[in-house]
Coordinates of C-alpha atoms in Angstrom, one line a residue:
X1 CA 18.2 -17.4 -1.5
X2 CA 17.4 -18.0 -5.1
X3 CA 19.8 -16.3 -7.5
X4 CA 18.6 -12.7 -8.4
X5 CA 15.9 -12.8 -5.7
X6 CA 15.5 -9.8 -3.4
X7 CA 15.9 -10.3 0.4
X8 CA 12.7 -8.7 1.9
X9 CA 12.8 -6.7 5.2
X10 CA 10.1 -5.8 7.7
X11 CA 8.8 -3.1 5.4
X12 CA 8.4 -5.2 2.3
X13 CA 5.0 -6.8 3.1
X14 CA 3.6 -3.4 4.1
X15 CA 4.5 -1.6 0.8
X16 CA 3.3 -4.6 -1.3
X17 CA 0.0 -4.8 0.7
X18 CA -0.6 -1.1 0.0
X19 CA 0.2 -1.6 -3.7
X20 CA -2.0 -4.7 -4.0
X21 CA -5.0 -3.0 -2.4
X22 CA -4.7 0.0 -4.7
X23 CA -4.3 -2.0 -7.9
X24 CA -7.5 -3.9 -7.1
X25 CA -9.3 -0.7 -6.5
X26 CA -7.9 0.9 -9.6
X27 CA -8.8 -1.8 -12.1
X28 CA -12.3 -2.2 -10.6
X29 CA -13.0 1.5 -10.6
X30 CA -11.9 1.9 -14.2
X31 CA -12.9 -1.4 -15.8
X32 CA -16.0 0.1 -17.5
X33 CA -14.6 3.5 -18.3
X34 CA -13.3 2.6 -21.8
X35 CA -9.6 3.0 -21.0
X36 CA -6.8 0.7 -21.7
X37 CA -5.3 0.0 -18.3
X38 CA -1.5 -0.1 -17.9
X39 CA 0.7 -1.2 -14.9
X40 CA 4.4 -0.1 -14.9
X41 CA 6.9 -1.5 -12.5
X42 CA 10.0 0.7 -12.7
X43 CA 12.3 -1.6 -10.6
X44 CA 10.5 -4.9 -10.9
X45 CA 13.1 -7.2 -9.4
X46 CA 12.6 -10.9 -10.1
X47 CA 8.8 -11.0 -9.3
X48 CA 9.4 -12.7 -5.9
X49 CA 11.4 -12.1 -2.7
X50 CA 12.7 -14.1 0.2
X51 CA 11.5 -13.5 3.7
X52 CA 13.3 -15.2 6.7
X53 CA 10.9 -17.7 8.3
X54 CA 11.5 -16.1 11.7
X55 CA 10.0 -12.9 10.3
X56 CA 7.3 -14.5 8.2
X57 CA 4.8 -15.0 11.1
X58 CA 1.4 -15.9 9.6
X59 CA 2.2 -14.7 6.1
X60 CA 1.5 -17.2 3.5
X61 CA 4.5 -18.5 1.7
X62 CA 6.5 -21.6 0.9
X63 CA 9.4 -22.1 3.3
X64 CA 12.3 -23.8 1.6
X65 CA 15.1 -25.9 3.0
X66 CA 17.1 -22.7 3.9
X67 CA 14.3 -21.6 6.2
X68 CA 13.1 -18.8 4.0
X69 CA 9.6 -18.1 2.8
X70 CA 9.2 -17.2 -0.9
X71 CA 6.6 -14.4 -1.4
X72 CA 5.1 -12.8 -4.5
X73 CA 6.7 -9.5 -5.4
X74 CA 5.1 -6.5 -7.0
X75 CA 5.2 -7.9 -10.6
X76 CA 3.4 -11.1 -9.6
X77 CA 0.8 -9.2 -7.5
X78 CA 0.1 -7.0 -10.5
X79 CA -0.5 -9.9 -12.8
X80 CA -2.8 -11.5 -10.2
X81 CA -4.9 -8.4 -9.9
X82 CA -8.5 -8.7 -11.0
X83 CA -9.9 -7.2 -13.0
X84 CA -6.7 -7.5 -15.0
X85 CA -4.5 -4.8 -16.5
X86 CA -4.5 -4.7 -20.3
X87 CA -0.8 -4.0 -20.5
X88 CA 1.9 -4.8 -17.9
X89 CA 5.4 -3.3 -18.3
X90 CA 8.2 -4.7 -16.1
X91 CA 11.5 -2.9 -16.0
X92 CA 14.7 -4.4 -14.6
X93 CA 18.4 -4.1 -15.4
X94 CA 19.8 -7.1 -13.6
X95 CA 19.9 -10.0 -16.0
X96 CA 19.2 -12.8 -13.5
X97 CA 16.0 -11.0 -12.5
X98 CA 15.1 -10.3 -16.1
X99 CA 15.2 -14.0 -16.8
X100 CA 12.8 -14.7 -13.9
X101 CA 10.5 -12.0 -15.0
X102 CA 10.4 -13.5 -18.5
X103 CA 9.6 -16.8 -17.0
X104 CA 6.8 -15.2 -15.1
X105 CA 5.5 -13.6 -18.3
X106 CA 5.6 -17.0 -20.0
X107 CA 3.2 -18.4 -17.5
X108 CA 0.7 -15.8 -18.6
X109 CA 0.7 -16.3 -22.4
X110 CA -2.7 -14.6 -23.0
X111 CA -1.6 -11.4 -21.3
X112 CA 0.2 -8.4 -22.9
X113 CA 3.4 -8.3 -20.7
X114 CA 6.5 -6.5 -21.7
X115 CA 9.8 -7.2 -19.9
X116 CA 12.3 -4.4 -20.5
X117 CA 16.0 -4.8 -19.7
X118 CA 17.6 -1.5 -19.0
X119 CA 18.0 1.6 -16.9
X120 CA 14.7 2.4 -15.2
X121 CA 15.1 6.2 -15.5
X122 CA 15.6 5.9 -19.3
X123 CA 12.8 3.3 -19.8
X124 CA 10.2 5.2 -17.8
X125 CA 10.9 8.4 -19.6
X126 CA 10.6 6.7 -22.9
X127 CA 7.3 4.9 -22.0
X128 CA 5.8 8.1 -20.7
X129 CA 6.6 9.8 -24.0
X130 CA 5.5 7.0 -26.3
X131 CA 2.2 5.8 -24.8
X132 CA -0.8 7.7 -26.2
X133 CA -2.2 8.7 -22.8
X134 CA -4.6 11.2 -24.2
X135 CA -4.6 10.3 -27.9
X136 CA -6.0 7.3 -29.6
X137 CA -3.7 4.3 -30.0
X138 CA -4.1 1.3 -32.2
X139 CA -6.8 0.0 -29.8
X140 CA -8.7 3.2 -30.3
X141 CA -8.7 3.8 -26.5
X142 CA -6.8 6.2 -24.3
X143 CA -4.5 4.8 -21.6
X144 CA -4.6 5.2 -17.8
X145 CA -2.4 3.4 -15.4
X146 CA -0.5 2.9 -12.2
X147 CA 3.3 3.0 -11.8
X148 CA 5.2 1.5 -8.9
X149 CA 8.6 3.1 -8.2
X150 CA 10.7 1.1 -5.8
X151 CA 14.3 2.1 -6.6
X152 CA 17.5 0.6 -5.4
X153 CA 19.1 3.1 -3.1
X154 CA 19.1 6.6 -4.7
X155 CA 19.0 5.5 -8.3
X156 CA 15.9 7.4 -9.2
X157 CA 16.2 10.8 -10.8
X158 CA 13.6 13.4 -10.0
X159 CA 13.5 14.1 -13.8
X160 CA 11.9 10.7 -14.2
X161 CA 9.1 11.6 -11.8
X162 CA 8.5 14.7 -13.9
X163 CA 7.9 12.4 -16.9
X164 CA 5.3 10.6 -14.8
X165 CA 3.7 13.8 -13.8
X166 CA 3.6 15.0 -17.4
X167 CA 1.5 12.1 -18.5
X168 CA -1.5 13.3 -16.5
X169 CA -2.7 9.8 -16.7
X170 CA -0.6 7.8 -14.1
X171 CA -1.2 7.2 -10.4
X172 CA 2.1 6.7 -8.7
X173 CA 3.3 4.8 -5.6
X174 CA 6.9 5.8 -4.8
X175 CA 9.1 4.2 -2.1
X176 CA 11.2 7.2 -1.2
X177 CA 14.6 6.3 0.3
X178 CA 14.3 8.3 3.5
X179 CA 17.1 6.8 5.4
X180 CA 19.4 6.8 2.4
X181 CA 18.9 10.6 1.9
X182 CA 19.3 11.4 5.5
X183 CA 22.6 9.4 5.6
X184 CA 23.9 11.6 2.8
X185 CA 23.0 14.8 4.6
X186 CA 26.0 15.2 6.9
X187 CA 25.7 17.3 10.1
X188 CA 28.3 19.6 8.6
X189 CA 27.5 20.5 5.0
X190 CA 31.2 21.0 4.3
X191 CA 31.5 17.2 4.7
X192 CA 29.2 16.5 1.7
X193 CA 31.5 15.7 -1.2
X194 CA 30.6 16.5 -4.8
X195 CA 29.4 13.0 -5.5
X196 CA 26.9 13.0 -2.6
X197 CA 25.8 16.5 -3.4
X198 CA 25.1 15.6 -7.0
X199 CA 23.1 12.5 -5.8
X200 CA 21.0 14.5 -3.4
X201 CA 20.3 17.1 -6.1
X202 CA 19.3 14.4 -8.6
X203 CA 17.0 12.6 -6.2
X204 CA 15.4 15.7 -4.6
X205 CA 15.0 17.6 -7.8
X206 CA 17.3 20.6 -7.4
X207 CA 19.6 22.2 -4.9
X208 CA 16.8 23.8 -2.9
X209 CA 17.7 21.3 -0.1
X210 CA 20.9 23.2 0.7
X211 CA 19.1 26.2 2.2
X212 CA 16.1 24.2 3.4
X213 CA 18.0 21.6 5.4
X214 CA 21.0 23.7 6.6
X215 CA 21.5 26.9 8.5
X216 CA 24.5 29.1 8.9
X217 CA 26.3 28.9 12.2
X218 CA 28.3 32.0 12.9
X219 CA 29.6 30.7 16.2
X220 CA 32.0 28.4 14.3
X221 CA 33.8 31.0 12.3
X222 CA 37.3 30.0 11.3
X223 CA 39.8 32.2 13.2
X224 CA 41.9 32.4 10.1
X225 CA 39.1 33.2 7.7
X226 CA 36.5 35.8 8.8
X227 CA 34.3 34.9 5.8
X228 CA 34.0 31.2 6.7
X229 CA 30.6 30.2 8.1
X230 CA 29.7 26.6 9.1
X231 CA 26.4 25.3 7.7
X232 CA 24.8 22.8 10.2
X233 CA 22.1 20.4 9.5
X234 CA 18.6 21.1 10.7
X235 CA 16.5 18.5 8.8
X236 CA 14.8 15.6 10.5
X237 CA 12.6 12.9 8.9
X238 CA 9.4 14.9 9.2
X239 CA 10.9 18.0 7.5
X240 CA 12.4 15.8 4.8
X241 CA 9.0 14.1 4.0
X242 CA 7.1 17.4 4.0
X243 CA 9.6 19.2 1.9
X244 CA 9.7 16.4 -0.7
X245 CA 5.9 16.2 -0.7
X246 CA 5.8 20.0 -1.5
X247 CA 8.3 19.5 -4.3
X248 CA 6.2 16.7 -5.8
X249 CA 3.1 18.9 -5.5
X250 CA 4.6 21.5 -7.8
X251 CA 4.1 18.9 -10.6
X252 CA 1.4 16.4 -9.6
X253 CA -2.3 17.0 -9.3
X254 CA -2.3 15.5 -5.8
X255 CA 0.4 14.2 -3.4
X256 CA -0.1 12.5 -0.1
X257 CA 1.3 14.9 2.5
X258 CA 1.5 12.2 5.1
X259 CA 3.2 9.1 3.5
X260 CA 3.3 5.8 5.3
X261 CA 6.5 5.5 7.3
X262 CA 8.1 2.1 6.8
X263 CA 10.5 0.8 9.5
X264 CA 13.2 -1.9 9.7
X265 CA 14.3 -3.6 12.8
X266 CA 18.1 -3.4 12.7
X267 CA 20.0 -4.9 15.6
X268 CA 17.1 -4.4 17.9
X269 CA 16.5 -0.8 16.9
X270 CA 13.5 0.3 14.9
X271 CA 14.7 2.6 12.1
X272 CA 12.6 4.4 9.5
X273 CA 14.0 3.3 6.2
X274 CA 11.4 4.5 3.7
X275 CA 8.4 6.8 3.1
X276 CA 5.7 5.4 0.8
X277 CA 4.3 8.4 -1.2
X278 CA 1.2 8.4 -3.3
X279 CA 0.7 10.9 -6.2
X280 CA -1.8 11.5 -8.9
X281 CA -0.6 13.0 -12.2
X282 CA -4.1 13.8 -13.4
X283 CA -5.5 17.3 -12.9
X284 CA -9.1 16.2 -13.1
X285 CA -10.8 17.0 -9.8
X286 CA -13.1 13.9 -9.9
X287 CA -10.2 11.6 -10.7
X288 CA -8.1 13.1 -7.9
X289 CA -11.0 12.8 -5.4
X290 CA -11.6 9.1 -6.2
X291 CA -7.9 8.1 -6.1
X292 CA -7.2 10.2 -3.0
X293 CA -10.1 8.6 -1.1
X294 CA -8.8 5.1 -1.8
X295 CA -5.1 5.9 -1.2
X296 CA -5.8 7.7 2.1
X297 CA -7.6 4.6 3.4
X298 CA -4.7 2.5 2.4
X299 CA -2.0 4.7 3.8
X300 CA -3.8 5.0 7.2
X301 CA -4.5 1.3 7.4

């Protein structure tokens, strides 16, 4: 595997196919609307990923001597989208990947590509504040865009999603870490330490999950403490997805209530690792209807 390159799994091609289809739709639909089109990749990686040749099937790719196929990542797919985006912003904190992104940008000298090295939460919030989504920038045009959020584990803060929602100009694809969240939700709530509790609250956007995902079990009262009640887990993957969709809907104009479930084959067992959500920050009914129609087709494909 090349240094700094992501190792793709079974789900990787599916999420990137959905993104690629939507980016093509988005730039085509808005190309004559007078907007400046922006693509933001919050966790851009290196611009490519490795896929084991045994998993590659009929996917196009170059298989190297190690038996791995090199595939275009989200950043490369965004740059290949036609009609093109006016501005492409790639965010990555790992320096090996940053160097590869800069090399990718250098291959497109006539494009406005910004490679930002830093924490994605901080950079996305800053971008959402600074871009004149509804004012007139130097170009004299308002901005509209798509943001792809594919975090490493549970690194993304819900507050960052609020920044996206507040732009009212970005459509968002978010790879929600379903399996990662469920792993933190112990069967007995008392087993969730302070670190895990803080991580869950940060990712889910509040401590609402404590009452939503757990119920009090009086049958496990401690004989030495009459006030002790055990809180047992009641959440499954479907309740988690629906609850998180409802949380997003409090801030976005539209949220897919049925995300695409993405699975990984681990030791012969098919496990859902992620949920691919789509959300529209605009409150314009026509914009929502257009984006929703396209995204629904993609999610159901």
